[in-house]
């Protein structure tokens, strides 16, 4: 566990918690490390929503598959970020989405009840950790609301352009990388891939956009 302390120190769940408290706290939470291969499902839709995790290395995606097999990517999970915490905190019976490894990944898994309920040892850092968790859940809600803002646009072009402008704002630059390939971007925007490629091509032809794979540059007037 100690080999992952540097990554855990950057996790928002442990903000303001000292190193001397971090290791015993992980024992209190009965946290365990798990390794998964690219393509493996970490949490499947329908699984009990009684655990969440912290990504230590690799990459995960939260996705939903509809009745017809269409995939919608809800979010990308990067190292030091949490996954599954919203479902666990909501105390729903079953997880409503799949969480899948898009790279070989290392995870820290935690029993949700160990953090949402004060432990018998009355750890002095437990209340702070619950407060941190609340902030994380609130921030994730803002992210999902942003996705709703994007996917509620009427056309593929509007969805794409709204997404790119938000990425430029997030990166404070008109030139940036996105965490998706073309198919994943189409799944995130909830549009057809061929239609997405057509709209990207039009923006490039109009001189409003430059792109190479996952790197985009918005051309300013």
mmCIF file with all atom_site columns, C-alpha atoms in Angstrom:
data_model
loop_
_atom_site.group_PDB
_atom_site.id
_atom_site.type_symbol
_atom_site.label_atom_id
_atom_site.label_alt_id
_atom_site.label_comp_id
_atom_site.label_asym_id
_atom_site.label_entity_id
_atom_site.label_seq_id
_atom_site.pdbx_PDB_ins_code
_atom_site.Cartn_x
_atom_site.Cartn_y
_atom_site.Cartn_z
_atom_site.occupancy
_atom_site.B_iso_or_equiv
_atom_site.pdbx_formal_charge
_atom_site.auth_seq_id
_atom_site.auth_comp_id
_atom_site.auth_asym_id
_atom_site.auth_atom_id
_atom_site.pdbx_PDB_model_num
ATOM 1   C CA . UNK A 1 1   ? 0.000   0.000  0.000   1.00 0.00 ? 1   UNK A CA 1
ATOM 2   C CA . UNK A 1 2   ? 2.828   2.420  0.826   1.00 0.00 ? 2   UNK A CA 1
ATOM 3   C CA . UNK A 1 3   ? 4.049   2.347  -2.779  1.00 0.00 ? 3   UNK A CA 1
ATOM 4   C CA . UNK A 1 4   ? 0.861   4.184  -3.790  1.00 0.00 ? 4   UNK A CA 1
ATOM 5   C CA . UNK A 1 5   ? 1.030   6.918  -1.136  1.00 0.00 ? 5   UNK A CA 1
ATOM 6   C CA . UNK A 1 6   ? 2.283   9.583  -3.568  1.00 0.00 ? 6   UNK A CA 1
ATOM 7   C CA . UNK A 1 7   ? -0.784  9.067  -5.740  1.00 0.00 ? 7   UNK A CA 1
ATOM 8   C CA . UNK A 1 8   ? -3.143  8.949  -2.767  1.00 0.00 ? 8   UNK A CA 1
ATOM 9   C CA . UNK A 1 9   ? -1.788  12.255 -1.455  1.00 0.00 ? 9   UNK A CA 1
ATOM 10  C CA . UNK A 1 10  ? -3.114  13.907 -4.641  1.00 0.00 ? 10  UNK A CA 1
ATOM 11  C CA . UNK A 1 11  ? -6.575  12.378 -4.233  1.00 0.00 ? 11  UNK A CA 1
ATOM 12  C CA . UNK A 1 12  ? -9.237  14.920 -3.231  1.00 0.00 ? 12  UNK A CA 1
ATOM 13  C CA . UNK A 1 13  ? -10.707 12.408 -0.765  1.00 0.00 ? 13  UNK A CA 1
ATOM 14  C CA . UNK A 1 14  ? -7.621  12.776 1.443   1.00 0.00 ? 14  UNK A CA 1
ATOM 15  C CA . UNK A 1 15  ? -7.232  16.550 1.190   1.00 0.00 ? 15  UNK A CA 1
ATOM 16  C CA . UNK A 1 16  ? -5.731  18.059 4.387   1.00 0.00 ? 16  UNK A CA 1
ATOM 17  C CA . UNK A 1 17  ? -5.216  14.579 5.897   1.00 0.00 ? 17  UNK A CA 1
ATOM 18  C CA . UNK A 1 18  ? -1.643  14.190 7.112   1.00 0.00 ? 18  UNK A CA 1
ATOM 19  C CA . UNK A 1 19  ? 0.685   11.386 6.056   1.00 0.00 ? 19  UNK A CA 1
ATOM 20  C CA . UNK A 1 20  ? 0.763   10.034 9.602   1.00 0.00 ? 20  UNK A CA 1
ATOM 21  C CA . UNK A 1 21  ? -2.993  9.537  9.489   1.00 0.00 ? 21  UNK A CA 1
ATOM 22  C CA . UNK A 1 22  ? -3.239  8.297  5.903   1.00 0.00 ? 22  UNK A CA 1
ATOM 23  C CA . UNK A 1 23  ? -1.905  4.768  6.380   1.00 0.00 ? 23  UNK A CA 1
ATOM 24  C CA . UNK A 1 24  ? -3.964  3.909  9.497   1.00 0.00 ? 24  UNK A CA 1
ATOM 25  C CA . UNK A 1 25  ? -7.001  5.423  7.816   1.00 0.00 ? 25  UNK A CA 1
ATOM 26  C CA . UNK A 1 26  ? -6.619  3.068  4.846   1.00 0.00 ? 26  UNK A CA 1
ATOM 27  C CA . UNK A 1 27  ? -6.590  0.204  7.340   1.00 0.00 ? 27  UNK A CA 1
ATOM 28  C CA . UNK A 1 28  ? -9.725  1.574  8.982   1.00 0.00 ? 28  UNK A CA 1
ATOM 29  C CA . UNK A 1 29  ? -11.421 1.649  5.574   1.00 0.00 ? 29  UNK A CA 1
ATOM 30  C CA . UNK A 1 30  ? -10.187 -1.887 4.820   1.00 0.00 ? 30  UNK A CA 1
ATOM 31  C CA . UNK A 1 31  ? -8.997  -0.580 1.454   1.00 0.00 ? 31  UNK A CA 1
ATOM 32  C CA . UNK A 1 32  ? -7.542  -3.147 -0.930  1.00 0.00 ? 32  UNK A CA 1
ATOM 33  C CA . UNK A 1 33  ? -5.542  -2.849 -4.134  1.00 0.00 ? 33  UNK A CA 1
ATOM 34  C CA . UNK A 1 34  ? -6.829  -4.528 -7.286  1.00 0.00 ? 34  UNK A CA 1
ATOM 35  C CA . UNK A 1 35  ? -5.247  -4.781 -10.736 1.00 0.00 ? 35  UNK A CA 1
ATOM 36  C CA . UNK A 1 36  ? -7.298  -5.063 -13.937 1.00 0.00 ? 36  UNK A CA 1
ATOM 37  C CA . UNK A 1 37  ? -6.421  -5.511 -17.593 1.00 0.00 ? 37  UNK A CA 1
ATOM 38  C CA . UNK A 1 38  ? -7.496  -3.266 -20.446 1.00 0.00 ? 38  UNK A CA 1
ATOM 39  C CA . UNK A 1 39  ? -11.075 -4.089 -21.444 1.00 0.00 ? 39  UNK A CA 1
ATOM 40  C CA . UNK A 1 40  ? -12.032 -5.626 -18.089 1.00 0.00 ? 40  UNK A CA 1
ATOM 41  C CA . UNK A 1 41  ? -15.180 -4.451 -16.336 1.00 0.00 ? 41  UNK A CA 1
ATOM 42  C CA . UNK A 1 42  ? -14.414 -3.092 -12.881 1.00 0.00 ? 42  UNK A CA 1
ATOM 43  C CA . UNK A 1 43  ? -18.051 -2.591 -11.861 1.00 0.00 ? 43  UNK A CA 1
ATOM 44  C CA . UNK A 1 44  ? -20.875 -3.916 -14.051 1.00 0.00 ? 44  UNK A CA 1
ATOM 45  C CA . UNK A 1 45  ? -24.334 -2.449 -14.469 1.00 0.00 ? 45  UNK A CA 1
ATOM 46  C CA . UNK A 1 46  ? -26.555 -4.247 -11.965 1.00 0.00 ? 46  UNK A CA 1
ATOM 47  C CA . UNK A 1 47  ? -23.771 -4.926 -9.460  1.00 0.00 ? 47  UNK A CA 1
ATOM 48  C CA . UNK A 1 48  ? -24.514 -3.947 -5.840  1.00 0.00 ? 48  UNK A CA 1
ATOM 49  C CA . UNK A 1 49  ? -23.692 -0.257 -5.315  1.00 0.00 ? 49  UNK A CA 1
ATOM 50  C CA . UNK A 1 50  ? -21.829 -0.884 -2.072  1.00 0.00 ? 50  UNK A CA 1
ATOM 51  C CA . UNK A 1 51  ? -18.267 0.035  -3.002  1.00 0.00 ? 51  UNK A CA 1
ATOM 52  C CA . UNK A 1 52  ? -16.286 2.716  -4.751  1.00 0.00 ? 52  UNK A CA 1
ATOM 53  C CA . UNK A 1 53  ? -12.684 3.103  -5.734  1.00 0.00 ? 53  UNK A CA 1
ATOM 54  C CA . UNK A 1 54  ? -9.733  5.361  -6.404  1.00 0.00 ? 54  UNK A CA 1
ATOM 55  C CA . UNK A 1 55  ? -7.803  4.957  -9.641  1.00 0.00 ? 55  UNK A CA 1
ATOM 56  C CA . UNK A 1 56  ? -4.091  4.671  -8.845  1.00 0.00 ? 56  UNK A CA 1
ATOM 57  C CA . UNK A 1 57  ? -2.857  4.193  -12.406 1.00 0.00 ? 57  UNK A CA 1
ATOM 58  C CA . UNK A 1 58  ? -4.331  3.610  -15.853 1.00 0.00 ? 58  UNK A CA 1
ATOM 59  C CA . UNK A 1 59  ? -7.670  4.879  -17.109 1.00 0.00 ? 59  UNK A CA 1
ATOM 60  C CA . UNK A 1 60  ? -11.340 3.969  -16.673 1.00 0.00 ? 60  UNK A CA 1
ATOM 61  C CA . UNK A 1 61  ? -14.551 4.966  -18.438 1.00 0.00 ? 61  UNK A CA 1
ATOM 62  C CA . UNK A 1 62  ? -18.052 5.159  -17.031 1.00 0.00 ? 62  UNK A CA 1
ATOM 63  C CA . UNK A 1 63  ? -20.489 4.073  -19.741 1.00 0.00 ? 63  UNK A CA 1
ATOM 64  C CA . UNK A 1 64  ? -24.043 2.983  -20.325 1.00 0.00 ? 64  UNK A CA 1
ATOM 65  C CA . UNK A 1 65  ? -25.284 0.553  -22.976 1.00 0.00 ? 65  UNK A CA 1
ATOM 66  C CA . UNK A 1 66  ? -28.901 0.942  -24.089 1.00 0.00 ? 66  UNK A CA 1
ATOM 67  C CA . UNK A 1 67  ? -31.348 -1.782 -25.130 1.00 0.00 ? 67  UNK A CA 1
ATOM 68  C CA . UNK A 1 68  ? -30.089 -1.646 -28.729 1.00 0.00 ? 68  UNK A CA 1
ATOM 69  C CA . UNK A 1 69  ? -26.425 -1.876 -27.763 1.00 0.00 ? 69  UNK A CA 1
ATOM 70  C CA . UNK A 1 70  ? -25.582 1.792  -28.277 1.00 0.00 ? 70  UNK A CA 1
ATOM 71  C CA . UNK A 1 71  ? -22.805 3.000  -25.992 1.00 0.00 ? 71  UNK A CA 1
ATOM 72  C CA . UNK A 1 72  ? -22.840 6.342  -24.191 1.00 0.00 ? 72  UNK A CA 1
ATOM 73  C CA . UNK A 1 73  ? -19.656 7.403  -22.412 1.00 0.00 ? 73  UNK A CA 1
ATOM 74  C CA . UNK A 1 74  ? -20.542 9.297  -19.256 1.00 0.00 ? 74  UNK A CA 1
ATOM 75  C CA . UNK A 1 75  ? -17.047 10.167 -18.004 1.00 0.00 ? 75  UNK A CA 1
ATOM 76  C CA . UNK A 1 76  ? -13.348 9.373  -18.118 1.00 0.00 ? 76  UNK A CA 1
ATOM 77  C CA . UNK A 1 77  ? -11.630 8.510  -14.833 1.00 0.00 ? 77  UNK A CA 1
ATOM 78  C CA . UNK A 1 78  ? -7.961  9.489  -14.483 1.00 0.00 ? 78  UNK A CA 1
ATOM 79  C CA . UNK A 1 79  ? -5.407  8.591  -11.776 1.00 0.00 ? 79  UNK A CA 1
ATOM 80  C CA . UNK A 1 80  ? -6.193  9.874  -8.246  1.00 0.00 ? 80  UNK A CA 1
ATOM 81  C CA . UNK A 1 81  ? -9.885  10.311 -9.160  1.00 0.00 ? 81  UNK A CA 1
ATOM 82  C CA . UNK A 1 82  ? -12.768 8.414  -7.535  1.00 0.00 ? 82  UNK A CA 1
ATOM 83  C CA . UNK A 1 83  ? -15.277 6.214  -9.318  1.00 0.00 ? 83  UNK A CA 1
ATOM 84  C CA . UNK A 1 84  ? -18.590 4.737  -8.200  1.00 0.00 ? 84  UNK A CA 1
ATOM 85  C CA . UNK A 1 85  ? -18.863 7.067  -5.194  1.00 0.00 ? 85  UNK A CA 1
ATOM 86  C CA . UNK A 1 86  ? -22.099 8.776  -6.320  1.00 0.00 ? 86  UNK A CA 1
ATOM 87  C CA . UNK A 1 87  ? -23.885 5.453  -6.660  1.00 0.00 ? 87  UNK A CA 1
ATOM 88  C CA . UNK A 1 88  ? -22.641 4.234  -3.278  1.00 0.00 ? 88  UNK A CA 1
ATOM 89  C CA . UNK A 1 89  ? -23.575 7.466  -1.483  1.00 0.00 ? 89  UNK A CA 1
ATOM 90  C CA . UNK A 1 90  ? -27.051 7.410  -3.034  1.00 0.00 ? 90  UNK A CA 1
ATOM 91  C CA . UNK A 1 91  ? -27.562 3.999  -1.381  1.00 0.00 ? 91  UNK A CA 1
ATOM 92  C CA . UNK A 1 92  ? -29.223 2.598  -4.488  1.00 0.00 ? 92  UNK A CA 1
ATOM 93  C CA . UNK A 1 93  ? -29.418 -1.176 -4.745  1.00 0.00 ? 93  UNK A CA 1
ATOM 94  C CA . UNK A 1 94  ? -27.683 -1.601 -8.085  1.00 0.00 ? 94  UNK A CA 1
ATOM 95  C CA . UNK A 1 95  ? -25.078 0.272  -10.107 1.00 0.00 ? 95  UNK A CA 1
ATOM 96  C CA . UNK A 1 96  ? -26.750 1.871  -13.182 1.00 0.00 ? 96  UNK A CA 1
ATOM 97  C CA . UNK A 1 97  ? -23.646 1.910  -15.412 1.00 0.00 ? 97  UNK A CA 1
ATOM 98  C CA . UNK A 1 98  ? -20.548 -0.049 -16.381 1.00 0.00 ? 98  UNK A CA 1
ATOM 99  C CA . UNK A 1 99  ? -17.087 1.086  -15.284 1.00 0.00 ? 99  UNK A CA 1
ATOM 100 C CA . UNK A 1 100 ? -14.514 -0.365 -17.670 1.00 0.00 ? 100 UNK A CA 1
ATOM 101 C CA . UNK A 1 101 ? -10.712 -0.229 -17.817 1.00 0.00 ? 101 UNK A CA 1
ATOM 102 C CA . UNK A 1 102 ? -9.512  1.382  -21.046 1.00 0.00 ? 102 UNK A CA 1
ATOM 103 C CA . UNK A 1 103 ? -5.893  0.706  -20.030 1.00 0.00 ? 103 UNK A CA 1
ATOM 104 C CA . UNK A 1 104 ? -4.215  -1.756 -17.676 1.00 0.00 ? 104 UNK A CA 1
ATOM 105 C CA . UNK A 1 105 ? -5.104  -0.183 -14.336 1.00 0.00 ? 105 UNK A CA 1
ATOM 106 C CA . UNK A 1 106 ? -4.467  -0.349 -10.588 1.00 0.00 ? 106 UNK A CA 1
ATOM 107 C CA . UNK A 1 107 ? -7.367  0.466  -8.266  1.00 0.00 ? 107 UNK A CA 1
ATOM 108 C CA . UNK A 1 108 ? -7.904  1.023  -4.566  1.00 0.00 ? 108 UNK A CA 1
ATOM 109 C CA . UNK A 1 109 ? -11.306 -0.373 -3.595  1.00 0.00 ? 109 UNK A CA 1
ATOM 110 C CA . UNK A 1 110 ? -13.202 0.743  -0.492  1.00 0.00 ? 110 UNK A CA 1
ATOM 111 C CA . UNK A 1 111 ? -16.357 -0.524 1.213   1.00 0.00 ? 111 UNK A CA 1
ATOM 112 C CA . UNK A 1 112 ? -18.648 2.525  1.002   1.00 0.00 ? 112 UNK A CA 1
ATOM 113 C CA . UNK A 1 113 ? -20.148 1.905  4.435   1.00 0.00 ? 113 UNK A CA 1
ATOM 114 C CA . UNK A 1 114 ? -16.696 2.253  5.972   1.00 0.00 ? 114 UNK A CA 1
ATOM 115 C CA . UNK A 1 115 ? -16.556 5.906  4.983   1.00 0.00 ? 115 UNK A CA 1
ATOM 116 C CA . UNK A 1 116 ? -20.186 7.061  5.096   1.00 0.00 ? 116 UNK A CA 1
ATOM 117 C CA . UNK A 1 117 ? -20.607 5.819  8.668   1.00 0.00 ? 117 UNK A CA 1
ATOM 118 C CA . UNK A 1 118 ? -18.307 6.996  11.461  1.00 0.00 ? 118 UNK A CA 1
ATOM 119 C CA . UNK A 1 119 ? -16.097 4.144  12.576  1.00 0.00 ? 119 UNK A CA 1
ATOM 120 C CA . UNK A 1 120 ? -16.122 2.711  16.087  1.00 0.00 ? 120 UNK A CA 1
ATOM 121 C CA . UNK A 1 121 ? -12.647 4.160  16.673  1.00 0.00 ? 121 UNK A CA 1
ATOM 122 C CA . UNK A 1 122 ? -14.002 7.679  16.074  1.00 0.00 ? 122 UNK A CA 1
ATOM 123 C CA . UNK A 1 123 ? -11.015 8.575  13.881  1.00 0.00 ? 123 UNK A CA 1
ATOM 124 C CA . UNK A 1 124 ? -10.323 12.285 14.074  1.00 0.00 ? 124 UNK A CA 1
ATOM 125 C CA . UNK A 1 125 ? -9.901  12.465 10.303  1.00 0.00 ? 125 UNK A CA 1
ATOM 126 C CA . UNK A 1 126 ? -13.150 10.640 9.462   1.00 0.00 ? 126 UNK A CA 1
ATOM 127 C CA . UNK A 1 127 ? -15.380 13.720 9.503   1.00 0.00 ? 127 UNK A CA 1
ATOM 128 C CA . UNK A 1 128 ? -12.942 15.559 7.254   1.00 0.00 ? 128 UNK A CA 1
ATOM 129 C CA . UNK A 1 129 ? -12.972 12.661 4.824   1.00 0.00 ? 129 UNK A CA 1
ATOM 130 C CA . UNK A 1 130 ? -16.783 12.677 4.684   1.00 0.00 ? 130 UNK A CA 1
ATOM 131 C CA . UNK A 1 131 ? -16.663 16.421 3.950   1.00 0.00 ? 131 UNK A CA 1
ATOM 132 C CA . UNK A 1 132 ? -14.152 15.792 1.148   1.00 0.00 ? 132 UNK A CA 1
ATOM 133 C CA . UNK A 1 133 ? -16.394 13.083 -0.284  1.00 0.00 ? 133 UNK A CA 1
ATOM 134 C CA . UNK A 1 134 ? -19.337 15.486 -0.315  1.00 0.00 ? 134 UNK A CA 1
ATOM 135 C CA . UNK A 1 135 ? -17.281 18.002 -2.313  1.00 0.00 ? 135 UNK A CA 1
ATOM 136 C CA . UNK A 1 136 ? -16.255 15.318 -4.805  1.00 0.00 ? 136 UNK A CA 1
ATOM 137 C CA . UNK A 1 137 ? -19.854 14.194 -5.368  1.00 0.00 ? 137 UNK A CA 1
ATOM 138 C CA . UNK A 1 138 ? -20.975 17.807 -5.820  1.00 0.00 ? 138 UNK A CA 1
ATOM 139 C CA . UNK A 1 139 ? -18.202 18.451 -8.345  1.00 0.00 ? 139 UNK A CA 1
ATOM 140 C CA . UNK A 1 140 ? -19.099 15.293 -10.286 1.00 0.00 ? 140 UNK A CA 1
ATOM 141 C CA . UNK A 1 141 ? -22.699 16.527 -10.485 1.00 0.00 ? 141 UNK A CA 1
ATOM 142 C CA . UNK A 1 142 ? -21.441 19.704 -12.138 1.00 0.00 ? 142 UNK A CA 1
ATOM 143 C CA . UNK A 1 143 ? -19.492 17.614 -14.655 1.00 0.00 ? 143 UNK A CA 1
ATOM 144 C CA . UNK A 1 144 ? -22.549 15.519 -15.522 1.00 0.00 ? 144 UNK A CA 1
ATOM 145 C CA . UNK A 1 145 ? -24.613 18.687 -15.872 1.00 0.00 ? 145 UNK A CA 1
ATOM 146 C CA . UNK A 1 146 ? -22.013 19.934 -18.342 1.00 0.00 ? 146 UNK A CA 1
ATOM 147 C CA . UNK A 1 147 ? -22.424 16.751 -20.377 1.00 0.00 ? 147 UNK A CA 1
ATOM 148 C CA . UNK A 1 148 ? -26.181 17.307 -20.349 1.00 0.00 ? 148 UNK A CA 1
ATOM 149 C CA . UNK A 1 149 ? -25.579 20.834 -21.634 1.00 0.00 ? 149 UNK A CA 1
ATOM 150 C CA . UNK A 1 150 ? -23.611 19.364 -24.537 1.00 0.00 ? 150 UNK A CA 1
ATOM 151 C CA . UNK A 1 151 ? -25.881 16.449 -25.466 1.00 0.00 ? 151 UNK A CA 1
ATOM 152 C CA . UNK A 1 152 ? -29.044 18.565 -25.242 1.00 0.00 ? 152 UNK A CA 1
ATOM 153 C CA . UNK A 1 153 ? -27.945 20.515 -28.326 1.00 0.00 ? 153 UNK A CA 1
ATOM 154 C CA . UNK A 1 154 ? -30.050 19.678 -31.361 1.00 0.00 ? 154 UNK A CA 1
ATOM 155 C CA . UNK A 1 155 ? -27.394 18.937 -33.988 1.00 0.00 ? 155 UNK A CA 1
ATOM 156 C CA . UNK A 1 156 ? -24.120 17.034 -34.150 1.00 0.00 ? 156 UNK A CA 1
ATOM 157 C CA . UNK A 1 157 ? -22.336 20.250 -35.133 1.00 0.00 ? 157 UNK A CA 1
ATOM 158 C CA . UNK A 1 158 ? -23.699 22.132 -32.111 1.00 0.00 ? 158 UNK A CA 1
ATOM 159 C CA . UNK A 1 159 ? -22.798 19.276 -29.740 1.00 0.00 ? 159 UNK A CA 1
ATOM 160 C CA . UNK A 1 160 ? -19.265 19.073 -31.142 1.00 0.00 ? 160 UNK A CA 1
ATOM 161 C CA . UNK A 1 161 ? -18.646 22.829 -31.091 1.00 0.00 ? 161 UNK A CA 1
ATOM 162 C CA . UNK A 1 162 ? -20.039 23.214 -27.561 1.00 0.00 ? 162 UNK A CA 1
ATOM 163 C CA . UNK A 1 163 ? -17.780 20.403 -26.354 1.00 0.00 ? 163 UNK A CA 1
ATOM 164 C CA . UNK A 1 164 ? -14.687 21.876 -28.026 1.00 0.00 ? 164 UNK A CA 1
ATOM 165 C CA . UNK A 1 165 ? -15.327 25.347 -26.622 1.00 0.00 ? 165 UNK A CA 1
ATOM 166 C CA . UNK A 1 166 ? -15.721 23.899 -23.116 1.00 0.00 ? 166 UNK A CA 1
ATOM 167 C CA . UNK A 1 167 ? -12.438 22.001 -23.531 1.00 0.00 ? 167 UNK A CA 1
ATOM 168 C CA . UNK A 1 168 ? -10.688 25.188 -24.668 1.00 0.00 ? 168 UNK A CA 1
ATOM 169 C CA . UNK A 1 169 ? -12.017 26.979 -21.593 1.00 0.00 ? 169 UNK A CA 1
ATOM 170 C CA . UNK A 1 170 ? -10.989 24.108 -19.311 1.00 0.00 ? 170 UNK A CA 1
ATOM 171 C CA . UNK A 1 171 ? -7.437  24.087 -20.729 1.00 0.00 ? 171 UNK A CA 1
ATOM 172 C CA . UNK A 1 172 ? -7.246  27.886 -20.953 1.00 0.00 ? 172 UNK A CA 1
ATOM 173 C CA . UNK A 1 173 ? -6.006  27.451 -24.509 1.00 0.00 ? 173 UNK A CA 1
ATOM 174 C CA . UNK A 1 174 ? -7.417  27.166 -28.024 1.00 0.00 ? 174 UNK A CA 1
ATOM 175 C CA . UNK A 1 175 ? -5.085  24.198 -28.582 1.00 0.00 ? 175 UNK A CA 1
ATOM 176 C CA . UNK A 1 176 ? -5.694  21.070 -26.485 1.00 0.00 ? 176 UNK A CA 1
ATOM 177 C CA . UNK A 1 177 ? -5.916  17.275 -26.341 1.00 0.00 ? 177 UNK A CA 1
ATOM 178 C CA . UNK A 1 178 ? -9.167  15.466 -25.596 1.00 0.00 ? 178 UNK A CA 1
ATOM 179 C CA . UNK A 1 179 ? -9.326  12.101 -23.754 1.00 0.00 ? 179 UNK A CA 1
ATOM 180 C CA . UNK A 1 180 ? -11.231 10.341 -26.573 1.00 0.00 ? 180 UNK A CA 1
ATOM 181 C CA . UNK A 1 181 ? -10.563 8.788  -29.957 1.00 0.00 ? 181 UNK A CA 1
ATOM 182 C CA . UNK A 1 182 ? -13.152 9.421  -32.704 1.00 0.00 ? 182 UNK A CA 1
ATOM 183 C CA . UNK A 1 183 ? -15.491 6.570  -31.737 1.00 0.00 ? 183 UNK A CA 1
ATOM 184 C CA . UNK A 1 184 ? -15.298 7.462  -28.056 1.00 0.00 ? 184 UNK A CA 1
ATOM 185 C CA . UNK A 1 185 ? -15.980 11.129 -28.839 1.00 0.00 ? 185 UNK A CA 1
ATOM 186 C CA . UNK A 1 186 ? -19.047 10.082 -30.839 1.00 0.00 ? 186 UNK A CA 1
ATOM 187 C CA . UNK A 1 187 ? -20.203 7.925  -27.929 1.00 0.00 ? 187 UNK A CA 1
ATOM 188 C CA . UNK A 1 188 ? -19.650 10.778 -25.474 1.00 0.00 ? 188 UNK A CA 1
ATOM 189 C CA . UNK A 1 189 ? -21.580 13.238 -27.649 1.00 0.00 ? 189 UNK A CA 1
ATOM 190 C CA . UNK A 1 190 ? -24.200 10.532 -28.343 1.00 0.00 ? 190 UNK A CA 1
ATOM 191 C CA . UNK A 1 191 ? -23.984 10.954 -32.113 1.00 0.00 ? 191 UNK A CA 1
ATOM 192 C CA . UNK A 1 192 ? -23.152 8.786  -35.114 1.00 0.00 ? 192 UNK A CA 1
ATOM 193 C CA . UNK A 1 193 ? -19.420 8.506  -35.801 1.00 0.00 ? 193 UNK A CA 1
ATOM 194 C CA . UNK A 1 194 ? -19.701 9.096  -39.536 1.00 0.00 ? 194 UNK A CA 1
ATOM 195 C CA . UNK A 1 195 ? -21.833 12.189 -38.964 1.00 0.00 ? 195 UNK A CA 1
ATOM 196 C CA . UNK A 1 196 ? -19.286 13.451 -36.435 1.00 0.00 ? 196 UNK A CA 1
ATOM 197 C CA . UNK A 1 197 ? -16.442 12.967 -38.932 1.00 0.00 ? 197 UNK A CA 1
ATOM 198 C CA . UNK A 1 198 ? -18.390 14.935 -41.536 1.00 0.00 ? 198 UNK A CA 1
ATOM 199 C CA . UNK A 1 199 ? -18.884 17.873 -39.146 1.00 0.00 ? 199 UNK A CA 1
ATOM 200 C CA . UNK A 1 200 ? -15.222 17.873 -38.129 1.00 0.00 ? 200 UNK A CA 1
ATOM 201 C CA . UNK A 1 201 ? -14.277 17.896 -41.798 1.00 0.00 ? 201 UNK A CA 1
ATOM 202 C CA . UNK A 1 202 ? -16.580 20.845 -42.487 1.00 0.00 ? 202 UNK A CA 1
ATOM 203 C CA . UNK A 1 203 ? -15.102 22.876 -39.615 1.00 0.00 ? 203 UNK A CA 1
ATOM 204 C CA . UNK A 1 204 ? -11.582 22.127 -40.862 1.00 0.00 ? 204 UNK A CA 1
ATOM 205 C CA . UNK A 1 205 ? -12.532 23.111 -44.439 1.00 0.00 ? 205 UNK A CA 1
ATOM 206 C CA . UNK A 1 206 ? -14.083 26.351 -43.171 1.00 0.00 ? 206 UNK A CA 1
ATOM 207 C CA . UNK A 1 207 ? -10.808 27.154 -41.427 1.00 0.00 ? 207 UNK A CA 1
ATOM 208 C CA . UNK A 1 208 ? -12.402 27.188 -37.967 1.00 0.00 ? 208 UNK A CA 1
ATOM 209 C CA . UNK A 1 209 ? -10.660 24.060 -36.691 1.00 0.00 ? 209 UNK A CA 1
ATOM 210 C CA . UNK A 1 210 ? -7.429  22.135 -36.986 1.00 0.00 ? 210 UNK A CA 1
ATOM 211 C CA . UNK A 1 211 ? -7.108  18.595 -35.693 1.00 0.00 ? 211 UNK A CA 1
ATOM 212 C CA . UNK A 1 212 ? -4.822  15.601 -35.645 1.00 0.00 ? 212 UNK A CA 1
ATOM 213 C CA . UNK A 1 213 ? -6.120  12.493 -33.898 1.00 0.00 ? 213 UNK A CA 1
ATOM 214 C CA . UNK A 1 214 ? -7.088  13.675 -30.391 1.00 0.00 ? 214 UNK A CA 1
ATOM 215 C CA . UNK A 1 215 ? -5.442  17.104 -30.639 1.00 0.00 ? 215 UNK A CA 1
ATOM 216 C CA . UNK A 1 216 ? -7.642  20.044 -31.612 1.00 0.00 ? 216 UNK A CA 1
ATOM 217 C CA . UNK A 1 217 ? -6.959  23.707 -32.262 1.00 0.00 ? 217 UNK A CA 1
ATOM 218 C CA . UNK A 1 218 ? -9.762  26.236 -32.543 1.00 0.00 ? 218 UNK A CA 1
ATOM 219 C CA . UNK A 1 219 ? -8.751  28.857 -35.094 1.00 0.00 ? 219 UNK A CA 1
ATOM 220 C CA . UNK A 1 220 ? -9.567  32.288 -33.783 1.00 0.00 ? 220 UNK A CA 1
ATOM 221 C CA . UNK A 1 221 ? -10.790 35.022 -36.119 1.00 0.00 ? 221 UNK A CA 1
#
